[in-house]
Amino acid sequence: MALWLFRGLRKGVVTTRYPAVTDPWARGLPTPPAFDERLLSRALADRLVEICPSRALAREDDCLVLDVGACTACGRCISQSAGAARPSRLFELAATGREQLLKRIAIGSGEIVA
Amino acid sequence: MSDIGARETTPGDQGKAGLGVTQFTLEGRCREREDLVAELARAPGTRLADFFGDVEEGGLVLRLVYAIESGERAYKMLDWPVVGGTYPSVSDLDPAAFVEECEIYEQFGVRPEGDELLNRLVVPPHAGHEFPRLGAAPPREGREPHAPHYVTGEAFEFPFGPVRAVAQESLYMGLVTSGEEVIDLYLLMWHKHRGLERRLRGMSLGKALFLVERAEGLSAVANSWAFCRAAENVLGVVAPEAVERARAIALELERVYNHAAAVAALCQATGLSVGQAQAEIALEELLRVNLAAFGHRYLFGTVAIGTMGRPLDEEVLSRQLPQAYGELRRVIESLWSTNSFMDRLEACGIVTNEQARRLGLVGPVARAAGCDMDTRRDHAFGAYTGSVVNVAVRERGDVLARMQVMAAEAEESVRLIRELARVGPPGDGRADGAGFAAPGQETAAGRGGSALGWCESPRGESLAWLSLDPAGKVRRARLRPGTFRNWRAFDDAARSRNVFTDIPIIEASFWLTVAGFAR
Amino acid sequence: MTGASLGAGGAAAEDRVAQRLHDARAMFGRSLHIRTVDTGSCAVCESEIRLLLAPHYDLHRLGLFFTPAPRHADMLMVTGPAVRAMDTALQKTYAAMPEPKIVIAVGACPLGGVYPEDELAHGSLDRVLPVDVFVPGCPPSPLALLQGLLVAVGRLSEKVSGESFVGSSPGGLDL
Ligand code: SF4
Ligand code: SF4
């Protein structure tokens, strides 16, 4: 039993200090995509909508709508976006309204305009 | 960071024989098949690994998957077209098939000859004829999986669930007890049925894979690897060596964290809170190793067809894994010398060797009951073909034996990871000229066909049988996680002279999921 | 898209949520008790929730506790795509909780990802219960769950509304 008491002492040391401090390992967590609207075209947006396995993307006219709630951060859209999407690195995503998780991204011309 | 691509081979060069799956060549009528099934049920070293239905153009075909584990060591399949709405009972010859017979009845409405009652599995009692299934509804639903208990004398029924303790999966346990002793126990699992095999029909492989790994998230690597192996076989894709190594590393990481979680659950069930806290520290550290190595705490998205969905950072394995696993090993060593803990485990929840064989159990539950089996060794695949896998076997079949098996397996997994990571520099499996096949990419068009894939999950042999249509979409996908096999021994284990406070201990030592059973 | 299910109510619905949260928070100077229900998860969200009690996260230090009894629960944490077979059990658990009560949807499953609405699942928890806090992720890590809980009890402000998910997001982890 002395063994357990001794081991028990280590317990407090590992506890996160979140939300005061965010643990560094959290940097590696998968996160939903963020988009570079200058690189998005309608055709690319449609392709990403088709690829998403979680129905988290939709296109409404000249907007790509990202549903952060439905997104599983699987990374499929990012790997197929030719640079137009990358991980947002946002993991504090809790929302009090469902619509706050719907993000409308205006589709640009599909090429970078300087 | 490995840059890993897929290499395509011509369809002929990696045929079904390459994966060790052959068809029993038997052109004949039903009776002959029945003789063969009877013969296989008696044959030593042959085990009925799965049994499922598939609706083809000509009607329902039953498919039996046999694992042959002496001599040639292969999986063989036997197709059995159903004529006249019924088929000769398989469970009469091979009792392991009873649950599958119930499943076939519930999903396709076809039952074996005879009048044995079949149980309800995943169709809720209030569901009607139109409940979504893989085939036609049976004329009458399966009976409830328990005989009515007449409460006589001391015994009473104690209902528990489906909403249970904190963050436990939904599961209904009907416990018949005299107050302390378990007289009978039955489980209802239909609460979590999501109809996965049905959903997979018509899906592209990329999207199917996404759901396959969510069938049972705690075995995501094993189940998706089995599925990918089936798909690669149909498509004639050979994963490069570096991919196979990275997959094996992911699979072993999955085993280590699952066994750590089982140890934490065992401590919780025995009321050893300090041990639980220490095991949870190990578990959390191991999940962070997964995150650092592959980019996901539960390794989702790691396995993809012909490639890696997430690249491996091999450096993490030498930098972080030894410390995280060291935590687990220290807890386990302390537990071995904690009498109050060991006393609860010994002679608790016994599964005998005879039960394990008769019910067709797999994984640690079977190995703790003296069944020396492990697909990584017996049907070596991928990177395991070049490795020696030491399989831990114990004889007693109790909770302690299961924990000993898990402890030894975690140790062996870490050794394997070290060995696999040492083999060569990352990226040496790079395919010449082949593009990076991202997980969403569809490469399947133009090839139909079917194949079996297998893998050793933390819960035992995981099987996936896949049939693709010529457009490259899923025609039928059968998922049989290890979990699906092992629940059938849970009531036997719970009844083996136990008091009902032992049930959480037994559940922790099985470490199964409801998600994987109800799919 | 689950957006379709959100049409009804609009501003009124938002007021209702705000009022519920306000009511609930007013009571929560004391410790808070959480009940969990699984409506068809893959078992991984459960694993992350259990880890909230592990030494690394030690939920108790925040005055938050899990309880197996719905009658003592202030908060309902739901995982899974709201499988219809769980309807009765879910509604019973919810009804047994005293007012005011908060519902937290955990993971992509109850937020409308992974499974669509069909004969087997509602596909989104807000079709069957009034959801107060949505926690995205597949699974949401224990840190994301902590954030969700702290948002629910009003000790942390929600961040995601201010994020556009366009270009370089200023609130990212590199800060
Ligand atoms: S990360 Fe995956 S789930 Fe999220 S939007 Fe992209 S493809 Fe869809
Ligand atoms: S949200 Fe993801 S991790 Fe959670 S239960 Fe659903 S599939 Fe599993």
PDB file of C-alpha atoms and ligand atoms in Angstrom, chain B residues 214 300, chain C residues 41-42 44-45 107-109 114 137-139, ligand 2:
ATOM      1  CA  ARG B 214     -16.647   4.817 -36.723  1.00  0.00           C
ATOM      2  CA  PHE B 300      -8.918   7.942 -36.898  1.00  0.00           C
TER       3      PHE B 300
ATOM      4  CA  SER C  41     -21.789   6.770 -30.357  1.00  0.00           C
ATOM      5  CA  CYS C  42     -18.750   4.859 -31.605  1.00  0.00           C
ATOM      6  CA  VAL C  44     -14.742   7.154 -28.445  1.00  0.00           C
ATOM      7  CA  CYS C  45     -16.650  10.214 -27.212  1.00  0.00           C
ATOM      8  CA  GLY C 107     -19.239  15.499 -30.874  1.00  0.00           C
ATOM      9  CA  ALA C 108     -19.967  15.608 -34.575  1.00  0.00           C
ATOM     10  CA  CYS C 109     -22.581  12.833 -34.265  1.00  0.00           C
ATOM     11  CA  VAL C 114     -21.448  11.473 -39.584  1.00  0.00           C
ATOM     12  CA  GLY C 137     -15.133  17.432 -32.608  1.00  0.00           C
ATOM     13  CA  CYS C 138     -14.766  13.798 -33.555  1.00  0.00           C
ATOM     14  CA  PRO C 139     -14.126  13.251 -30.748  1.00  0.00           C
TER      15      PRO C 139
HETATM   16  S1  SF4 D   2     -18.539  12.284 -32.739  1.00  0.00           S
HETATM   17 FE1  SF4 D   2     -16.957  10.992 -33.658  1.00  0.00          FE
HETATM   18  S2  SF4 D   2     -15.860  10.172 -31.894  1.00  0.00           S
HETATM   19 FE2  SF4 D   2     -17.820  10.917 -31.125  1.00  0.00          FE
HETATM   20  S3  SF4 D   2     -19.182   9.170 -31.195  1.00  0.00           S
HETATM   21 FE3  SF4 D   2     -19.448  10.273 -33.129  1.00  0.00          FE
HETATM   22  S4  SF4 D   2     -18.045   9.248 -34.525  1.00  0.00           S
HETATM   23 FE4  SF4 D   2     -17.418   8.671 -32.469  1.00  0.00          FE
END
